[in-house]
Every structure is written in C-alpha cells, then in structure tokens.
mmCIF file of N, CA and C in Angstrom:
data_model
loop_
_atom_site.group_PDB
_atom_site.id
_atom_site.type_symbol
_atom_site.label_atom_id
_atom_site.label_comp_id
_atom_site.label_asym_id
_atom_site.label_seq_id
_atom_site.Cartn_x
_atom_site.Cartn_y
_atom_site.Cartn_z
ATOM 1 N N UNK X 1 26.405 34.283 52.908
ATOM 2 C CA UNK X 1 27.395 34.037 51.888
ATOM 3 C C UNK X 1 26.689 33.944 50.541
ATOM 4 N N UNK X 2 27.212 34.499 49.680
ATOM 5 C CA UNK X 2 26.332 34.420 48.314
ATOM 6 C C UNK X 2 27.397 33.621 47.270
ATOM 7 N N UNK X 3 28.110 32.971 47.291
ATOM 8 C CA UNK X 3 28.390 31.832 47.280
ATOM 9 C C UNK X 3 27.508 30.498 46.820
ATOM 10 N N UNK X 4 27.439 30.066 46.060
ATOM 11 C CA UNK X 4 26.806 29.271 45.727
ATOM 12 C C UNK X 4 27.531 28.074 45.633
ATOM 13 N N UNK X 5 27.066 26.591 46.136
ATOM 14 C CA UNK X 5 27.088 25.333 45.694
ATOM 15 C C UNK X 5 26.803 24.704 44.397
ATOM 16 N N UNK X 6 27.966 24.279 43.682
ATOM 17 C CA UNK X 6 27.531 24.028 41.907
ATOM 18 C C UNK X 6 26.690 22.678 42.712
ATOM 19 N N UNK X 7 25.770 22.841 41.659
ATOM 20 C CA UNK X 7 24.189 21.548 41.885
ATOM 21 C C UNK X 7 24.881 20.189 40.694
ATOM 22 N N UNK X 8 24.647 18.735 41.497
ATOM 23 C CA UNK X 8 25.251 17.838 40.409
ATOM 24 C C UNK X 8 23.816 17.043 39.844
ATOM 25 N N UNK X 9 23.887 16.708 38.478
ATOM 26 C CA UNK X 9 22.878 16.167 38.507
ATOM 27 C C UNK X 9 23.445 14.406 38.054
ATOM 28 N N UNK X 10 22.412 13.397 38.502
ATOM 29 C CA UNK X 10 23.210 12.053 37.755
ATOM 30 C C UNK X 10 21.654 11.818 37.054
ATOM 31 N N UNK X 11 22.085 11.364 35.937
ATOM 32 C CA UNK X 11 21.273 10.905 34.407
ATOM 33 C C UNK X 11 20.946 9.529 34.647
ATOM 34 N N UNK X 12 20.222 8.815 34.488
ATOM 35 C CA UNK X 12 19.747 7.622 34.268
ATOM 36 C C UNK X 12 19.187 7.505 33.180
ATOM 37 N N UNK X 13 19.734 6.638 32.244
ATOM 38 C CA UNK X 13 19.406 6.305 31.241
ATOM 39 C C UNK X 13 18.387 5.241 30.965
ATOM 40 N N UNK X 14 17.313 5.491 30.740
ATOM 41 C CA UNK X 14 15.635 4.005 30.643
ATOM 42 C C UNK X 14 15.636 4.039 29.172
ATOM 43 N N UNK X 15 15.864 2.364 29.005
ATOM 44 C CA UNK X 15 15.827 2.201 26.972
ATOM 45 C C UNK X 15 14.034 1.938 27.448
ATOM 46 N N UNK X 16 13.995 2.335 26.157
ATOM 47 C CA UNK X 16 12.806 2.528 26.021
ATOM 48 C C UNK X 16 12.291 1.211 25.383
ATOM 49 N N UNK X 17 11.218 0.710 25.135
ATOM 50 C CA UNK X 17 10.421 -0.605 24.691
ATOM 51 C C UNK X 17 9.753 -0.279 23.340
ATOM 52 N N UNK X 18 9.963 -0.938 22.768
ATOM 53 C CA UNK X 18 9.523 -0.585 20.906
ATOM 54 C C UNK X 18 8.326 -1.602 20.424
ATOM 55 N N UNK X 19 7.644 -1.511 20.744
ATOM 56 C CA UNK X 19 6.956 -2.940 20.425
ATOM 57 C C UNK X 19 6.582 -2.980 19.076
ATOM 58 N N UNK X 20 6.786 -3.474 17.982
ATOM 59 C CA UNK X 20 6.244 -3.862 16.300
ATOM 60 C C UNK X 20 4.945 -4.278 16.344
ATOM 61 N N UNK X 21 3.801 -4.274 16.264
ATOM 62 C CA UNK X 21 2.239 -4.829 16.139
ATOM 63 C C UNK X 21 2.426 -4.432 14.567
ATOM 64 N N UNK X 22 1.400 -6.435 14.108
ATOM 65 C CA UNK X 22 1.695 -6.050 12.748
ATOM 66 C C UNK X 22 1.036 -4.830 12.161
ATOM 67 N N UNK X 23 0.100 -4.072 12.587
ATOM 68 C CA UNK X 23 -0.309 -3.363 11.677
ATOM 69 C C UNK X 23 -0.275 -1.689 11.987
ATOM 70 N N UNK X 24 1.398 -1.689 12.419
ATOM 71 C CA UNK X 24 2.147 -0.480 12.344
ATOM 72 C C UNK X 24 2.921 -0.749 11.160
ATOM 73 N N UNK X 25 3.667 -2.234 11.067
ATOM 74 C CA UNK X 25 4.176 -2.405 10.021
ATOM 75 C C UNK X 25 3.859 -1.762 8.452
ATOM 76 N N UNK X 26 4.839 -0.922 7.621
ATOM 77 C CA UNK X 26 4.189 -0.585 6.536
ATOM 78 C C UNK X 26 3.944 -1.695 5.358
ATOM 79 N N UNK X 27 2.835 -1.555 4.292
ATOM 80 C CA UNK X 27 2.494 -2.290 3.654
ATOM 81 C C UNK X 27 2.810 -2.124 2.535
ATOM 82 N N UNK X 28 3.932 -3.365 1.455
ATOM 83 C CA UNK X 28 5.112 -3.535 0.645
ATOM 84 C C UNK X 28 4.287 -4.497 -0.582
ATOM 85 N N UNK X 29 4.363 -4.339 -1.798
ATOM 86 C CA UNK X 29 3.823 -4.859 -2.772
ATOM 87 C C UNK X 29 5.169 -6.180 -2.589
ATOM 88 N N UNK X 30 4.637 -7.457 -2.411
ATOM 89 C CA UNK X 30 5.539 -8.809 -2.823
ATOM 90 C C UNK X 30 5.488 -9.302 -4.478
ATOM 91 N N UNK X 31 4.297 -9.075 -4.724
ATOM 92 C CA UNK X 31 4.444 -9.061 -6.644
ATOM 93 C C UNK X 31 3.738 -7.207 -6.854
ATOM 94 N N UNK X 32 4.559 -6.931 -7.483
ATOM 95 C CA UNK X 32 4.147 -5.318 -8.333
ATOM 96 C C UNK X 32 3.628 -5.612 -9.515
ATOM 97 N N UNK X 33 2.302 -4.696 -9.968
ATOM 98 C CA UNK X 33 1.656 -4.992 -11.335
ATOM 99 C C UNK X 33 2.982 -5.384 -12.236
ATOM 100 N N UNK X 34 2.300 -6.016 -13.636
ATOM 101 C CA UNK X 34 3.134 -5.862 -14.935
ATOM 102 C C UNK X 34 2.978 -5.682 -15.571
ATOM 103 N N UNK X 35 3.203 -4.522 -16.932
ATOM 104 C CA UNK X 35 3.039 -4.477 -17.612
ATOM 105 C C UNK X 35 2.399 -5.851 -19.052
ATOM 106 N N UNK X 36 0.968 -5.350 -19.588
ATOM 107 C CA UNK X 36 0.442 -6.322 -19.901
ATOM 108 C C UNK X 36 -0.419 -6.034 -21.473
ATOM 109 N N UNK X 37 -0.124 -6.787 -22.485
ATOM 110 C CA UNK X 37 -0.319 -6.161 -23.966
ATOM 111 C C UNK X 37 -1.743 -7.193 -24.111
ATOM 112 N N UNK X 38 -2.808 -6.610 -24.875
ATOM 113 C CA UNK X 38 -3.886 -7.258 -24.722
ATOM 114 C C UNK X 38 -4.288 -6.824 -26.427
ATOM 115 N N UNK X 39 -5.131 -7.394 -26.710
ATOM 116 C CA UNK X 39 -6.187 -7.062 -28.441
ATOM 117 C C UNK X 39 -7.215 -6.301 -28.088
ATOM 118 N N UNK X 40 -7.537 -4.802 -28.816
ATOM 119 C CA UNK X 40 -8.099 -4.170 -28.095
ATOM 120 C C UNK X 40 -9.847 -4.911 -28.397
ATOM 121 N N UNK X 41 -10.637 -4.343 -27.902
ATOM 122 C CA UNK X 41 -12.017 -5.120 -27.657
ATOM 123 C C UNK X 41 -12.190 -6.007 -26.407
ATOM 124 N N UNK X 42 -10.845 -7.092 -26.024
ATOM 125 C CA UNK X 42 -11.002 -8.141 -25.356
ATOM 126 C C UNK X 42 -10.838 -7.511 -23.641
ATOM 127 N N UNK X 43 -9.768 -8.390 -22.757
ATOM 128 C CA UNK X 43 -10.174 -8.109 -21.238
ATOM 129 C C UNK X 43 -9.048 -8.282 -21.359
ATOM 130 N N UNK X 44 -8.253 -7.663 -19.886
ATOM 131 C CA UNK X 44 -7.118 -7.737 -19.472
ATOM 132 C C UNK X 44 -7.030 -7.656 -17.617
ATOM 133 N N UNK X 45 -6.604 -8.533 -17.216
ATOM 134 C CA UNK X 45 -6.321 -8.524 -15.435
ATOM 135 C C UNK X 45 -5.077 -8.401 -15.310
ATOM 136 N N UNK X 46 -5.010 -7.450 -14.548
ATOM 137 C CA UNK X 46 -3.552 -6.905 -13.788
ATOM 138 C C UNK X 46 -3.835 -7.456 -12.266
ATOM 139 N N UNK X 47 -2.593 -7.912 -11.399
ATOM 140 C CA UNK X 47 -2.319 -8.724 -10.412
ATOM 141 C C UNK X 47 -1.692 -7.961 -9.365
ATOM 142 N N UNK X 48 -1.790 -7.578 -8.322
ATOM 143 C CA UNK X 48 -0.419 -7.679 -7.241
ATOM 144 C C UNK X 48 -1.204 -7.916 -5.696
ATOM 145 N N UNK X 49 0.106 -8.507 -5.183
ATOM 146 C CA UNK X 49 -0.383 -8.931 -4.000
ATOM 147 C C UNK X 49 0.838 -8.368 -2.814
ATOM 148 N N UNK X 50 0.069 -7.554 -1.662
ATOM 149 C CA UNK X 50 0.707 -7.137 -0.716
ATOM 150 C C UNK X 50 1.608 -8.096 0.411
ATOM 151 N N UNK X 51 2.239 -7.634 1.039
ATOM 152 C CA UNK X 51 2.864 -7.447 2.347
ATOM 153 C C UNK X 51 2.113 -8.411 3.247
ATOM 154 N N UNK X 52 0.528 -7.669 3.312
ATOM 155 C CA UNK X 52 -0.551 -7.904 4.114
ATOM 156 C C UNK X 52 -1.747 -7.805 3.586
ATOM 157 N N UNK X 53 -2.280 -7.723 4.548
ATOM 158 C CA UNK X 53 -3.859 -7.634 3.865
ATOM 159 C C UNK X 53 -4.250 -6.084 3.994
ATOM 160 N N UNK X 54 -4.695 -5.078 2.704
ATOM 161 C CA UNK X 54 -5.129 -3.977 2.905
ATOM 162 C C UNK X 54 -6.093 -3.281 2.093
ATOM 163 N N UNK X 55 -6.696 -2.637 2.333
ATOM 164 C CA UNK X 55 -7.896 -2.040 0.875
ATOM 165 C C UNK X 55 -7.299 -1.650 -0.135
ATOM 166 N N UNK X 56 -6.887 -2.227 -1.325
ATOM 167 C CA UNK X 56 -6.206 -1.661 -2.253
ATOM 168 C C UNK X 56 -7.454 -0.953 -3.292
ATOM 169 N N UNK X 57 -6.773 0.808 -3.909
ATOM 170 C CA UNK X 57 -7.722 1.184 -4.346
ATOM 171 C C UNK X 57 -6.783 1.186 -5.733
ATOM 172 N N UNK X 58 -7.728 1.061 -6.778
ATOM 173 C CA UNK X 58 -6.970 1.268 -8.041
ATOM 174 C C UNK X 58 -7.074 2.778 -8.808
ATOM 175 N N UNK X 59 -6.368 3.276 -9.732
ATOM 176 C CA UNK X 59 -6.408 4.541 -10.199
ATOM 177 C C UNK X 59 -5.910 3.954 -11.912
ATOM 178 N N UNK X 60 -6.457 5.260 -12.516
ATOM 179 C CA UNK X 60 -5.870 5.652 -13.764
ATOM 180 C C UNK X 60 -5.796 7.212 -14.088
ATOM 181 N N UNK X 61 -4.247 7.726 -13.489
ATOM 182 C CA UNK X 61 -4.338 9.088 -13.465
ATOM 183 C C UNK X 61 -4.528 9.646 -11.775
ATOM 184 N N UNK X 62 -5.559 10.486 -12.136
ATOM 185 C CA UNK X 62 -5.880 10.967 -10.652
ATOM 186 C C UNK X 62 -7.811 10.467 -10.741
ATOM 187 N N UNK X 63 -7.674 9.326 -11.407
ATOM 188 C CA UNK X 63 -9.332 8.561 -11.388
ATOM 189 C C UNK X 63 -9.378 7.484 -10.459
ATOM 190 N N UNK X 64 -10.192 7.166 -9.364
ATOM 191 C CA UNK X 64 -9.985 6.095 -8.904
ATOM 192 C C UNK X 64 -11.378 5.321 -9.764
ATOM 193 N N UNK X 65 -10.607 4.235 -10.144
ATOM 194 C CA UNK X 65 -11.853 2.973 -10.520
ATOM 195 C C UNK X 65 -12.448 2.326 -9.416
ATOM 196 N N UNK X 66 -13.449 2.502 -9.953
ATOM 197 C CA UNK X 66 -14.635 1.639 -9.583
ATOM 198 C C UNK X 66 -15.676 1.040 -10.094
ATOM 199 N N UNK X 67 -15.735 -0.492 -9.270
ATOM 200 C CA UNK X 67 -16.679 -1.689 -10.239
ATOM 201 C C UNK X 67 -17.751 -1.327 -11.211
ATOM 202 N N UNK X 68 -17.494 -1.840 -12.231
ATOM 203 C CA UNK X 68 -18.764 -1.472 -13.594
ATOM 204 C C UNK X 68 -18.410 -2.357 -14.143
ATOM 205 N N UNK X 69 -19.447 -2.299 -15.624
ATOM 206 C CA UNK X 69 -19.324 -2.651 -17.086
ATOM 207 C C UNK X 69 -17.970 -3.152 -17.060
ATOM 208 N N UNK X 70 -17.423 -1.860 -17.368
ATOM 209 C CA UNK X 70 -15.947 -1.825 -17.793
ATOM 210 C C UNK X 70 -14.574 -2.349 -17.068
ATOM 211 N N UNK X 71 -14.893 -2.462 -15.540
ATOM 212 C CA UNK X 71 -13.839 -2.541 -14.459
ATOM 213 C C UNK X 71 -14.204 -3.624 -13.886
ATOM 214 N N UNK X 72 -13.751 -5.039 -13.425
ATOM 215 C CA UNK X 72 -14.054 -5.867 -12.633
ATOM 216 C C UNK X 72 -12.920 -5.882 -11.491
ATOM 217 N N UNK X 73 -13.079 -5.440 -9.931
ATOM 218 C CA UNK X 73 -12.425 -5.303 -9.273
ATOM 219 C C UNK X 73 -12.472 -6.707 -7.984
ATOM 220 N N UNK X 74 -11.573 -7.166 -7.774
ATOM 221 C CA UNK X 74 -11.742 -8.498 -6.767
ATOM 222 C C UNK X 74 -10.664 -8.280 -6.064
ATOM 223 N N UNK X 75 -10.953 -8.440 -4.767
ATOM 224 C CA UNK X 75 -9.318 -8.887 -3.416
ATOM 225 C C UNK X 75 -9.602 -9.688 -2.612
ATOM 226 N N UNK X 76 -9.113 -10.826 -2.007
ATOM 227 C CA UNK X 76 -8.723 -11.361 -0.927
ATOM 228 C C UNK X 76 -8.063 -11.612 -0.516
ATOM 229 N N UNK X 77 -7.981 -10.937 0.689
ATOM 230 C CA UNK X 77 -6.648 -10.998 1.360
ATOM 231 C C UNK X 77 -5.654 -10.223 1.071
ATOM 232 N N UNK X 78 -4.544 -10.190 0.845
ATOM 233 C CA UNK X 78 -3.581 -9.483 0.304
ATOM 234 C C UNK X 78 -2.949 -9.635 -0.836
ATOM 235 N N UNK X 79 -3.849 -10.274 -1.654
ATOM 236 C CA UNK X 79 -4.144 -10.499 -3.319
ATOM 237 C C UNK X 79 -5.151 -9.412 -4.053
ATOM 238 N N UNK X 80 -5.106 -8.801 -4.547
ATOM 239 C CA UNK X 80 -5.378 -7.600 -5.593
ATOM 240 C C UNK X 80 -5.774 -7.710 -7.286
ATOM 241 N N UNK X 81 -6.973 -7.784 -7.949
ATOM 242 C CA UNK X 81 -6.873 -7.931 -9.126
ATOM 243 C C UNK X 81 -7.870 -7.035 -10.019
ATOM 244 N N UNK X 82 -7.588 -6.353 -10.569
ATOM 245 C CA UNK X 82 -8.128 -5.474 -11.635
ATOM 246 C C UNK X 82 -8.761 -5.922 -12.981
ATOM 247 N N UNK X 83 -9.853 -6.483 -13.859
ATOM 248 C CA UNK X 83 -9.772 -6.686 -15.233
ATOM 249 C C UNK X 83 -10.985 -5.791 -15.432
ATOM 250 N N UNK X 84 -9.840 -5.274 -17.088
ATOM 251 C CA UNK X 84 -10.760 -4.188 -18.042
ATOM 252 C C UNK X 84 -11.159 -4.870 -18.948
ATOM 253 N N UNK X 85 -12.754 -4.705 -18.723
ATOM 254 C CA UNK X 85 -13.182 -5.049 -20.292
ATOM 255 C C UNK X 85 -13.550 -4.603 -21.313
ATOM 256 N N UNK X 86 -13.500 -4.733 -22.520
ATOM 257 C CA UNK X 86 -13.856 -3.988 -23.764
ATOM 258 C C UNK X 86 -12.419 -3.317 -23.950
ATOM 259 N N UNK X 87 -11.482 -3.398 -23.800
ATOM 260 C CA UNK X 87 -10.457 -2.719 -24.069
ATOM 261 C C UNK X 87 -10.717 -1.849 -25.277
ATOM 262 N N UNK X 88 -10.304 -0.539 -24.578
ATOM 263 C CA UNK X 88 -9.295 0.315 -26.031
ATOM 264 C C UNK X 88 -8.495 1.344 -26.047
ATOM 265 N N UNK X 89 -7.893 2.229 -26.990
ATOM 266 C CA UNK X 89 -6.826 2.824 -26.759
ATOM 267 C C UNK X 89 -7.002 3.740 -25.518
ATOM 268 N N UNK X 90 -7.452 4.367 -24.859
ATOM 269 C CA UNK X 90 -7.990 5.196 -23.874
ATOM 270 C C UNK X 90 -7.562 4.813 -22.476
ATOM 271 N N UNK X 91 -7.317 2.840 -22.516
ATOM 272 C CA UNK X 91 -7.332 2.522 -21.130
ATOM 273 C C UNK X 91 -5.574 1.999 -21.188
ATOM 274 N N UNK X 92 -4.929 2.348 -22.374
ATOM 275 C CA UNK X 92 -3.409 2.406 -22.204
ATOM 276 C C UNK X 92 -2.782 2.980 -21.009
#
C-alpha cells in the first residue's frame, strides 16, 4: 500500500535558565562628566563614576590620554578622574 500514515509530532516546551553574573551586566555611568569652566594656565578634574568597576579609558577626539605632565589620570573602583594641567585653549 503506498499509502502513507500522517507522522504526529508532540513539542515539549523546556524554559530555558538565564542566569545574570554581574559581569555580563552592561556598564552605566551613575554620575556622567560635567561640563567644567577653568582659568586657562591652572588645572581642571573631570569626575564620573560607573555602574561597576571597569578600566575607564579617557579620549580627546580620537586621542586616548595618557598619564604625563599634562594629564593626571586616577580610578578606584568605579570612580574615574581626569585632571589637566596647564590649561589652554587647545584642551577645550
């Protein structure tokens, strides 16, 4: 007989398990820099502090800064702080 038997299938549905580990979580600025007016010559520190704790890198442009003379860079923890010294029009 060529006849065929329709085939049934039954589905079982398995929820699946999601587990959150914090450091899938993405990482969210809780204070964002602010805008900050300084006298040029003197120093200026810009602030923000993350979510969490993460390597924050700083930029101006497509420059990443790094510690000198001019740049004093500090973090702990998920606190972040930048100060320029010698200010002048250039580092607007």
């Amino acid at each position: 007989n060529s006849q065929q038997s329709p085939v049934h299938f039954d589905l079982l549905l398995i929820p699946s398990l999601l587990v959150l580990h914090p450091s899938a979580l993405p990482i969210l600025f809780q204070e964002e820099l602010l805008n900050k007016e300084a006298t040029e010559g003197e120093a200026v520190t810009l602030h923000c502090k993350l979510s969490k704790s993460a390597q924050v890198e700083w930029r101006k442009g497509d420059k990443v800064l790094k510690p000198s003379d001019k740049y004093k860079i500090e973090q702990e923890g998920p606190f972040a702080e930048l100060t320029i010294r010698d200010l002048d029009l250039a580092d607007a």
